[in-house]
Coordinates of C-alpha atoms in Angstrom, one line a residue:
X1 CA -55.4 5.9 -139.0
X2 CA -54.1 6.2 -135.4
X3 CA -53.9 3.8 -132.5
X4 CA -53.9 4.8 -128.5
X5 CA -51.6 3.1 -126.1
X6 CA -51.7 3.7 -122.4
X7 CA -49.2 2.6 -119.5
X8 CA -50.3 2.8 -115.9
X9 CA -47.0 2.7 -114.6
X10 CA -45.7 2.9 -110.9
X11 CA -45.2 6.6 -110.8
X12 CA -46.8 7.9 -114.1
X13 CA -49.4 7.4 -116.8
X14 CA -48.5 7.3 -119.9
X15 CA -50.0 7.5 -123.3
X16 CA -48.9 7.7 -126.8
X17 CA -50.6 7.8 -130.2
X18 CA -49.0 5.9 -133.1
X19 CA -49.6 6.5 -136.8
X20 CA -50.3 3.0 -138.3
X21 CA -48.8 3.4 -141.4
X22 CA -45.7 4.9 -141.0
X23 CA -45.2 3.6 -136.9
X24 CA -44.1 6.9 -136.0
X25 CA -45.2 8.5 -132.1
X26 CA -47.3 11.5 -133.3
X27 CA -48.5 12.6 -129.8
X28 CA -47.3 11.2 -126.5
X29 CA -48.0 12.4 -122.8
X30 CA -47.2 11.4 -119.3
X31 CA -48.2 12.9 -116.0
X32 CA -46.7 11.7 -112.7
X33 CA -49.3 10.2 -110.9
X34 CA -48.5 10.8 -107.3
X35 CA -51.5 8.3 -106.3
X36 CA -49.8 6.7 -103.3
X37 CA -51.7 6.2 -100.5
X38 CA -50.2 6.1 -97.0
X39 CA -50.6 3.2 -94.6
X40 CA -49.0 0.1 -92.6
X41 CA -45.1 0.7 -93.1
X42 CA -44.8 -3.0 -95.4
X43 CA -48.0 -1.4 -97.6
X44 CA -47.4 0.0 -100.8
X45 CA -51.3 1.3 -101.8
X46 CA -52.9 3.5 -104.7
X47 CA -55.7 5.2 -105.2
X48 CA -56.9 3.4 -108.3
X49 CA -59.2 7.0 -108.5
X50 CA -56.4 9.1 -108.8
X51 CA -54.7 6.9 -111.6
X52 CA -58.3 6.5 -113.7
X53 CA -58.7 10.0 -113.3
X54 CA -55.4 10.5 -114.9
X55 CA -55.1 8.0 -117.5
X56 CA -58.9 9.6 -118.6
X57 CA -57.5 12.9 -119.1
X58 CA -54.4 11.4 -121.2
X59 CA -57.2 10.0 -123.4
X60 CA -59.2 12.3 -124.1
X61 CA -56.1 14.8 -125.2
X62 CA -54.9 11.9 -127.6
X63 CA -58.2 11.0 -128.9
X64 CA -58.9 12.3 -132.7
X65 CA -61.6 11.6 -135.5
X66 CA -58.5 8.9 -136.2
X67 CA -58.5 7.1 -133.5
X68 CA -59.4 3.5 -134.5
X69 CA -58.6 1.5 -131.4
X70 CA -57.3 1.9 -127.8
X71 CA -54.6 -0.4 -126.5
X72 CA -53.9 -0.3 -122.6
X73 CA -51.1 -2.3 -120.1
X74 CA -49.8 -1.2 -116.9
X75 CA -48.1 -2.6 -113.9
X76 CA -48.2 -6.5 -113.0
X77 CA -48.7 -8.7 -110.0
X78 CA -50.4 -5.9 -108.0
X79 CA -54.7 -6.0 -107.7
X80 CA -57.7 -3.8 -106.9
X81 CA -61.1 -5.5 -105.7
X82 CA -64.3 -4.1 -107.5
X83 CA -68.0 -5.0 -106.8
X84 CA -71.0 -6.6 -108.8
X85 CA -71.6 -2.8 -110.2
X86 CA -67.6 -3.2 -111.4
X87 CA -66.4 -0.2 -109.1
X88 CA -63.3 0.1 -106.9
X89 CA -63.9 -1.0 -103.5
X90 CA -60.3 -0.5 -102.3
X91 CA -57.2 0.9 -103.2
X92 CA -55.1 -0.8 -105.9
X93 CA -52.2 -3.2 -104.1
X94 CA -49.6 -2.9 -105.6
X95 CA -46.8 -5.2 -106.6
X96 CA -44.2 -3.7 -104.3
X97 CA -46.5 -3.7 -101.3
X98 CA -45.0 -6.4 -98.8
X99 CA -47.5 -7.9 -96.9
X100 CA -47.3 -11.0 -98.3
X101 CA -43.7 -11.0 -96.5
X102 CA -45.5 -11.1 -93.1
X103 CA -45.1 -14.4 -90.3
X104 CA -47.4 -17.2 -91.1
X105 CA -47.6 -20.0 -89.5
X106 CA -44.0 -20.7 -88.9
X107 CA -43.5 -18.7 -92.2
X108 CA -44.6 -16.0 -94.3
X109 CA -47.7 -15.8 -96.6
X110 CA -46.0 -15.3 -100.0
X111 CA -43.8 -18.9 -98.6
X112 CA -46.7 -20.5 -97.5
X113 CA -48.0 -20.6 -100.9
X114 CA -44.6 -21.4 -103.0
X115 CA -45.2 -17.3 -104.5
X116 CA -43.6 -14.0 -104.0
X117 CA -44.9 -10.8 -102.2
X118 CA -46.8 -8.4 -104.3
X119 CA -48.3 -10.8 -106.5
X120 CA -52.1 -10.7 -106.5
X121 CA -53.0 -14.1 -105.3
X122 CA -50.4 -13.5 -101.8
X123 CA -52.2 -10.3 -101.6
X124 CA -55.6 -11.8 -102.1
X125 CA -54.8 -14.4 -99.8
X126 CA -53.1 -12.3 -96.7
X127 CA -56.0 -9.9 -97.0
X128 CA -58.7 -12.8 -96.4
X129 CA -56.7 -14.4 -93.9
X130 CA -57.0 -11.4 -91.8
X131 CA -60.6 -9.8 -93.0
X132 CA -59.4 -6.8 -95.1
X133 CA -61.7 -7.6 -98.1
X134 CA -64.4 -5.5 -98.4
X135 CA -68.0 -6.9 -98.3
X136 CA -68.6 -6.2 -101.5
X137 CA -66.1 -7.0 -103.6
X138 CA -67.2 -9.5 -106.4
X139 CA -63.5 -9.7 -107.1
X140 CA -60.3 -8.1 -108.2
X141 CA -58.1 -7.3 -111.3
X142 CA -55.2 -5.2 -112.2
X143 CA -55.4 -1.9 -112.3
X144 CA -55.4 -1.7 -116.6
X145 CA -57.9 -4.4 -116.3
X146 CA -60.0 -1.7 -114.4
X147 CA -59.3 1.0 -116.8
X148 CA -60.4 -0.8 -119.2
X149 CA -64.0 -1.8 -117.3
X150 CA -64.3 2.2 -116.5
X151 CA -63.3 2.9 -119.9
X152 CA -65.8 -0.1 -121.5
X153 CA -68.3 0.5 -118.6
X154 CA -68.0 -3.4 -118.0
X155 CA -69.0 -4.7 -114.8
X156 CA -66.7 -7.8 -114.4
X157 CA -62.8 -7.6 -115.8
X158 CA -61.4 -9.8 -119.2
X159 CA -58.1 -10.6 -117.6
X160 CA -55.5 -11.5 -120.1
X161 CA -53.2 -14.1 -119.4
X162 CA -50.2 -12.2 -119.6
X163 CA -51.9 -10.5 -116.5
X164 CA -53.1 -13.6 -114.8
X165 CA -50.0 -15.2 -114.6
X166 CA -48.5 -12.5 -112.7
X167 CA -51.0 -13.3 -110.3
X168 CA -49.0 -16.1 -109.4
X169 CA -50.3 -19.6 -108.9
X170 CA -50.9 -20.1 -112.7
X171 CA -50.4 -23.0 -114.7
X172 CA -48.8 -21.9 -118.1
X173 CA -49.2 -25.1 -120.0
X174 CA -53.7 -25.3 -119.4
X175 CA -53.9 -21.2 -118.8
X176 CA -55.9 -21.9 -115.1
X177 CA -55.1 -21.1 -111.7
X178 CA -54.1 -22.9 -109.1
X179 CA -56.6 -22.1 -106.7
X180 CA -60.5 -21.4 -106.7
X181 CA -61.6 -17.9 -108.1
X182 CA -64.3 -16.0 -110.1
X183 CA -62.1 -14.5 -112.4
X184 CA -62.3 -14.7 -116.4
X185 CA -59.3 -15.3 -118.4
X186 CA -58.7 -14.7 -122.0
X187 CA -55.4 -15.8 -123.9
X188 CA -55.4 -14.1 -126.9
X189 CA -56.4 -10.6 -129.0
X190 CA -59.3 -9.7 -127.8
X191 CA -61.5 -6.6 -128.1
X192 CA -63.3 -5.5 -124.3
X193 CA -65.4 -3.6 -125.4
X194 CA -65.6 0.6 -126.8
X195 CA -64.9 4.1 -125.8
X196 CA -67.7 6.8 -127.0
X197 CA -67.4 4.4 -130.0
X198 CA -63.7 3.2 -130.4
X199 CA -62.7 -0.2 -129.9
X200 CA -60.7 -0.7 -127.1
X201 CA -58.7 -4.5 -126.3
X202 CA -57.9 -6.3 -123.3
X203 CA -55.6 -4.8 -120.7
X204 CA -51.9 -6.6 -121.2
X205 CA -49.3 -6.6 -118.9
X206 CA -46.5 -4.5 -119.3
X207 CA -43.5 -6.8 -119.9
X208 CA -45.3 -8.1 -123.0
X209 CA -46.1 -4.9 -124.1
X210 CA -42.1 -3.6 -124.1
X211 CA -41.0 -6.8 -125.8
X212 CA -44.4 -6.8 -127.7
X213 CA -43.0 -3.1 -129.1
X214 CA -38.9 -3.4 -129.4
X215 CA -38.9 -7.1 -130.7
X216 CA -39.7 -7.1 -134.6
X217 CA -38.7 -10.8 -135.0
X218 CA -38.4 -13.9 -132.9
X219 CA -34.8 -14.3 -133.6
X220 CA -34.1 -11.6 -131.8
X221 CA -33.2 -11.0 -127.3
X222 CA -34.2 -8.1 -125.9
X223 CA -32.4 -6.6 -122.9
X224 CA -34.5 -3.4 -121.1
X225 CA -31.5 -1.5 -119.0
X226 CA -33.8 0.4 -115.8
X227 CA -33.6 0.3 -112.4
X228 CA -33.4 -3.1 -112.7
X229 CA -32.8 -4.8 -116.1
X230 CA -34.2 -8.1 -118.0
X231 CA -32.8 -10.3 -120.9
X232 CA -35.8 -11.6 -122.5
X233 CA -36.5 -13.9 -125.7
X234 CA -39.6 -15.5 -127.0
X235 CA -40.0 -19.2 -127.1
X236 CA -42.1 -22.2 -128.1
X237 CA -41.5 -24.1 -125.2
X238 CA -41.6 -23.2 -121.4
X239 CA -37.8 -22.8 -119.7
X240 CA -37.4 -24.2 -116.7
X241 CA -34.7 -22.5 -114.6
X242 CA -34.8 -21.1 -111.0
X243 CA -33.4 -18.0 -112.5
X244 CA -35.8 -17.8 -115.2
X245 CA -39.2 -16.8 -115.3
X246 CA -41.5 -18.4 -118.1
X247 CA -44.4 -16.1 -118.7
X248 CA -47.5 -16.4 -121.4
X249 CA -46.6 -14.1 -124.4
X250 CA -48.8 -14.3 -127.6
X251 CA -50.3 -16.4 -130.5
X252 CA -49.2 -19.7 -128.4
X253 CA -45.7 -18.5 -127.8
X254 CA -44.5 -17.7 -124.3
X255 CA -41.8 -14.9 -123.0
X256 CA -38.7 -16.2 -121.0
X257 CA -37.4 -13.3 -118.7
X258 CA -34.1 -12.9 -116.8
X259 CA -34.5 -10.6 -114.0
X260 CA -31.1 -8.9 -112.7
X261 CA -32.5 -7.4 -109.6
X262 CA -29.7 -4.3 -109.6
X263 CA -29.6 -3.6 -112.7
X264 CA -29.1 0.0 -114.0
X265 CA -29.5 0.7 -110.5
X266 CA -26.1 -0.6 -109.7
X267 CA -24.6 2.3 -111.7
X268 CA -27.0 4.6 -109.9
X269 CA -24.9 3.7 -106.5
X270 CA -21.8 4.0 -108.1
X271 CA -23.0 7.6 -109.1
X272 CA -24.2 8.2 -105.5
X273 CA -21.4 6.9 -103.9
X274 CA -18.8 9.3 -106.0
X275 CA -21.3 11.9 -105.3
X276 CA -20.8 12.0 -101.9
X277 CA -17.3 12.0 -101.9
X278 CA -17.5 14.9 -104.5
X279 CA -20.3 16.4 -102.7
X280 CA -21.9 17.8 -105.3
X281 CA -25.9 17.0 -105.7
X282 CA -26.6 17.9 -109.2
X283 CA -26.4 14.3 -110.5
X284 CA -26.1 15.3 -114.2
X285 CA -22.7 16.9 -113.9
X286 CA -21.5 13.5 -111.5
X287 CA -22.6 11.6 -114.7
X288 CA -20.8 13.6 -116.8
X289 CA -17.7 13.1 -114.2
X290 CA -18.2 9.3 -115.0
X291 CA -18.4 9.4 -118.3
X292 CA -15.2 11.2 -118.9
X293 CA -13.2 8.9 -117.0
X294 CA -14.5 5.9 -119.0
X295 CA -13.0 7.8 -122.2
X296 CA -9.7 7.5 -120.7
X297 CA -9.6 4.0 -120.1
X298 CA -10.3 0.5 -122.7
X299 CA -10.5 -2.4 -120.5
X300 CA -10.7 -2.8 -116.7
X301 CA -8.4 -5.5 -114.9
X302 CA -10.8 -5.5 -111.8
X303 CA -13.8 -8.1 -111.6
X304 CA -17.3 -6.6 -110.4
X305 CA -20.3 -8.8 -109.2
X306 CA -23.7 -6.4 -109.5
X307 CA -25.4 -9.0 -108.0
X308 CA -26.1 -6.1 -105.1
X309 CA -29.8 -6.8 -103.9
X310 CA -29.3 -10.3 -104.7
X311 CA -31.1 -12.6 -106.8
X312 CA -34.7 -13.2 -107.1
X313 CA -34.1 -16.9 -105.5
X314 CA -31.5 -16.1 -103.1
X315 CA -31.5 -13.0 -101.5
X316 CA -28.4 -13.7 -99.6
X317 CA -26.3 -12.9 -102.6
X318 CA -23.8 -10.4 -101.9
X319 CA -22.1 -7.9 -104.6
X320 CA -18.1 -8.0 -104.8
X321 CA -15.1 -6.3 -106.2
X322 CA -12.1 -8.5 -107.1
X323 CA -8.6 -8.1 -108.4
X324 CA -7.7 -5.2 -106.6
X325 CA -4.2 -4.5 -107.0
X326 CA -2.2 -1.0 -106.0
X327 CA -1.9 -0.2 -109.9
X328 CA -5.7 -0.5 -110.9
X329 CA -7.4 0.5 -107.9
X330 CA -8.9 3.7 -109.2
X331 CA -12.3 5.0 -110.0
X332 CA -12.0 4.5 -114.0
X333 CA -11.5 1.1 -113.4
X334 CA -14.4 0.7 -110.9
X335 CA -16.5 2.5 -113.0
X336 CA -15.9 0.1 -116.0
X337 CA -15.5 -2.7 -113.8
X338 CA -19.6 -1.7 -113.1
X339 CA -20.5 -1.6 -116.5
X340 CA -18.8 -5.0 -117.3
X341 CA -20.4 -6.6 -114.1
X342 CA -23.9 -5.2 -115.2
X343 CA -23.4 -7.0 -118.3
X344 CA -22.2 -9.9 -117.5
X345 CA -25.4 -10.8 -115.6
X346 CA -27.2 -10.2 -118.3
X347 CA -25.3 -12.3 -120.4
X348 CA -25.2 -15.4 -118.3
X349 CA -29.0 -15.0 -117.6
X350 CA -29.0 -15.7 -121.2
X351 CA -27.0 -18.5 -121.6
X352 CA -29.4 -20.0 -118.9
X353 CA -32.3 -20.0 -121.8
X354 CA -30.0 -22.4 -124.2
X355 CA -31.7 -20.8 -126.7
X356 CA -29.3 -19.1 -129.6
X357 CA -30.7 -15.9 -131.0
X358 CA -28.9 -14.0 -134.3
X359 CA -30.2 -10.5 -133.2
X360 CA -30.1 -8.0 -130.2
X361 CA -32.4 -5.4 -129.2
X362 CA -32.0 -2.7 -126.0
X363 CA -34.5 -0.8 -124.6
X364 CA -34.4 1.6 -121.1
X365 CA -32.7 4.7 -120.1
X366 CA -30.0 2.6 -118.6
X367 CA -28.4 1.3 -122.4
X368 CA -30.4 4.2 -124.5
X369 CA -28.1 7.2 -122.2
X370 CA -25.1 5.1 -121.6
X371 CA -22.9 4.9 -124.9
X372 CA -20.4 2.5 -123.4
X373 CA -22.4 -0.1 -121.9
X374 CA -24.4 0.1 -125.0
X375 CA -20.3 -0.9 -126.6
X376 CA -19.9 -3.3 -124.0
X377 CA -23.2 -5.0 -124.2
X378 CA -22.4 -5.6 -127.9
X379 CA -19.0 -7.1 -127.1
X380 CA -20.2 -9.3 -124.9
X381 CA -23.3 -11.0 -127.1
X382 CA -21.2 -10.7 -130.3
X383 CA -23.4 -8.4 -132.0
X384 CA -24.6 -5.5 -133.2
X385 CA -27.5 -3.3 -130.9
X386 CA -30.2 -2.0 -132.2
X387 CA -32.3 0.6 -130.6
X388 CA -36.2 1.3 -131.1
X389 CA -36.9 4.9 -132.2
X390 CA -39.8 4.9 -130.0
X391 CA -39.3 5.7 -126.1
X392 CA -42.5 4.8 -124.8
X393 CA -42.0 1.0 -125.2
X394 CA -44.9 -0.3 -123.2
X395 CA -47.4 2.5 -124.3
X396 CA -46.7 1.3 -128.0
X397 CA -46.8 -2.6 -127.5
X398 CA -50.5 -1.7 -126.1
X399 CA -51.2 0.3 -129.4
X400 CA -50.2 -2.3 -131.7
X401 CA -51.7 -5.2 -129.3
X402 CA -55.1 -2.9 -129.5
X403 CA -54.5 -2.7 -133.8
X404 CA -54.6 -6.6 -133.9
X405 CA -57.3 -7.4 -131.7
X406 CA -59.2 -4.9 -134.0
X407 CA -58.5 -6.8 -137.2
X408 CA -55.8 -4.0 -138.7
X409 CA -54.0 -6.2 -138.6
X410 CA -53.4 -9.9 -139.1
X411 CA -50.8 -11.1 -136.7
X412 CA -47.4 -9.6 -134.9
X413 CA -46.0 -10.1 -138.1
X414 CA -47.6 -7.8 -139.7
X415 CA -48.1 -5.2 -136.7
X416 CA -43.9 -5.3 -136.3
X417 CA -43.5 -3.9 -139.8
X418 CA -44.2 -0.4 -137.8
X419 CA -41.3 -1.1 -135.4
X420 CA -38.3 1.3 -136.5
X421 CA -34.5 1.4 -135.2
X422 CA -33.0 4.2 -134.6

């Protein structure tokens, strides 16, 4: 018995299909989905035809006489509007696209409402304040909720809250919106409807589905090392912090994220920035430079803030090297000094939740390629790191999200026995 899970990520589709016995990837596939559209220089816009179209083709190579359900997630905040016959009537906005950043009476649109740019209800909002929703649009979803309605033939989209919130304007504790809509919420495992006969469930949003995937117990934080990087941890209770973000999880509980906006990235510029003294453009081999002078040193004296593109409440934040002295001004230091700095945001993001957790879990390129951050980060939580053997972390939260809202299993608990470490 296998279960589907597809990612509609920024750049590529994804999809993987997991064995649920054993939890092993049997079959995974990703295409880059090169659906940008171009317009207004603050835009960011898809063709949500492109990624269907894409995402459909995944499918139907994964799909076997073992298929029993199809799980599907994909990229938050960002909508597409559809009308009463539940097809696109624009292209997909996208949670980078910045108009939402644009003057508005005396401020900007995402201010005006107390949100961010990107997310849905800004966009919604800009694009009615200045006529740019179609006629017919009935209303709008996120672009997995649509692959799910083309996939389900549905007419109207079952938003899951884990979408809904990152919307913005949501109230966590009654699961409503802040403002008037037509849109339908559900909170918890739900089946949408079927695919030439398989099941498939709601659409989830892709930060629950990588925690949903890596985390096989409560007690456990998850940091996912990218371009940017998160500390995550699953609670009872909200968290209030202004550098926290409280978002609904599952079965009642809700995620707590820490967003370091640099992240892995801030390595990346260290990487470009000896590359162009080196001038030498295959990256790989500048990496390699890198890693070779970490072997030659075991602690840096120099203290690096990562905090480059700021924080997600003050963007005036400014990255900084100090403790430069003639004797440890040199690149191995800098480059440690980087890998301490990236992990010490992390770590005090966590200490923000006041919430003590016995285990730690890393997921992302930026920890699973990087030995000696993946040393560092366990020095500096005071414990051991364990790895998920999978790579496709969103892709396989969706599967196993899909398996319970099926009824093959009971609860998490029982889904997480197929989560393995490496």
């Amino acid at each position: 018995m296998q279960a589907i899970g597809i990612d509609l990520g920024t750049t590529s589709v994804c999809g993987v299909s997991v064995d649920l016995k054993s939890g092993l990837v049997l079959k995974s596939k990703t295409i880059n989905s090169n659906a940008f559209i171009e317009g207004r220089e603050f835009e960011k816009i898809q063709s949500p035809e492109k990624i269907i179209g894409i995402a459909t083709e995944i499918l139907e190579q994964l799909v076997t006489e073992e298929t029993a359900v199809i799980g599907v997630t994909g990229q938050m905040h960002g909508i597409v509007y559809y009308d009463k016959d539940g097809n696109a009537v624009s292209p997909l906005y996208t949670w980078q696209d910045a108009r939402g950043n644009e003057p508005f009476k005396d401020t900007t649109y995402a201010e005006f409402l107390n949100s961010k740019s990107g997310y849905g209800a800004v966009t919604d909002f800009y694009n009615r304040q200045n006529g740019l929703v179609p006629n017919t649009a009935l209303s709008y979803c996120t672009i997995h909720d649509y692959l799910v309605m083309k996939l389900c033939s549905l007419k109207k989209a079952k938003i899951h809250s884990s979408d809904a919130a990152s919307f913005g304007l949501y109230n966590l504790k009654s699961n409503t919106f802040e403002f008037e809509n037509n849109l339908q919420v559900v909170n918890d495992y739900c089946i949408a409807g079927d695919y030439k006969g398989i099941p498939v469930s709601v659409a989830i949003g892709d930060n629950q589905a990588s925690v949903f995937s890596c985390l096989k117990d409560e007690d456990s934080l998850l940091l996912n090392v990218g371009t940017g990087s998160q500390v995550s941890i699953i609670s009872d209770d909200i968290i209030e912090s202004e550098n926290l973000e409280t978002r609904p999880y599952f079965e009642g509980k809700y995620l707590v994220v820490g967003a370091a906006l640099c992240g892995g990235r801030a390595y990346s510029l260290l990487k470009d920035f000896y590359a162009k003294i080196l001038d030498e453009e295959n990256e790989g081999k500048v990496y390699a430079k890198m890693d070779k002078m970490l072997e030659s040193i075991e602690k840096s004296t120099i203290s690096v803030d990562t905090r480059f593109a700021g924080t997600r409440n003050d963007a005036s934040i400014k990255g900084s090297i100090n403790g430069l002295t003639v004797s440890n001004f040199t690149p191995e230091e800098l480059t440690l000094g980087v890998l301490n700095g990236m992990a010490d945001e992390l770590y005090n993001l966590y200490l923000e939740m006041k919430s003590e957790k016995g285990g730690l879990v890393a997921s992302g390129n930026g920890i699973r390629k990087n030995e000696r951050f993946k040393k560092i980060s366990e020095k500096k939580f005071e414990r051991e790191v364990k790895i998920p053997a999978h790579l496709e972390e969103a892709a396989f939260g969706a599967a196993i999200f899909g398996a319970i809202s099926s009824g093959i299993f009971k609860d998490a608990n029982d889904a997480h026995k197929l989560i393995r470490y490496e």
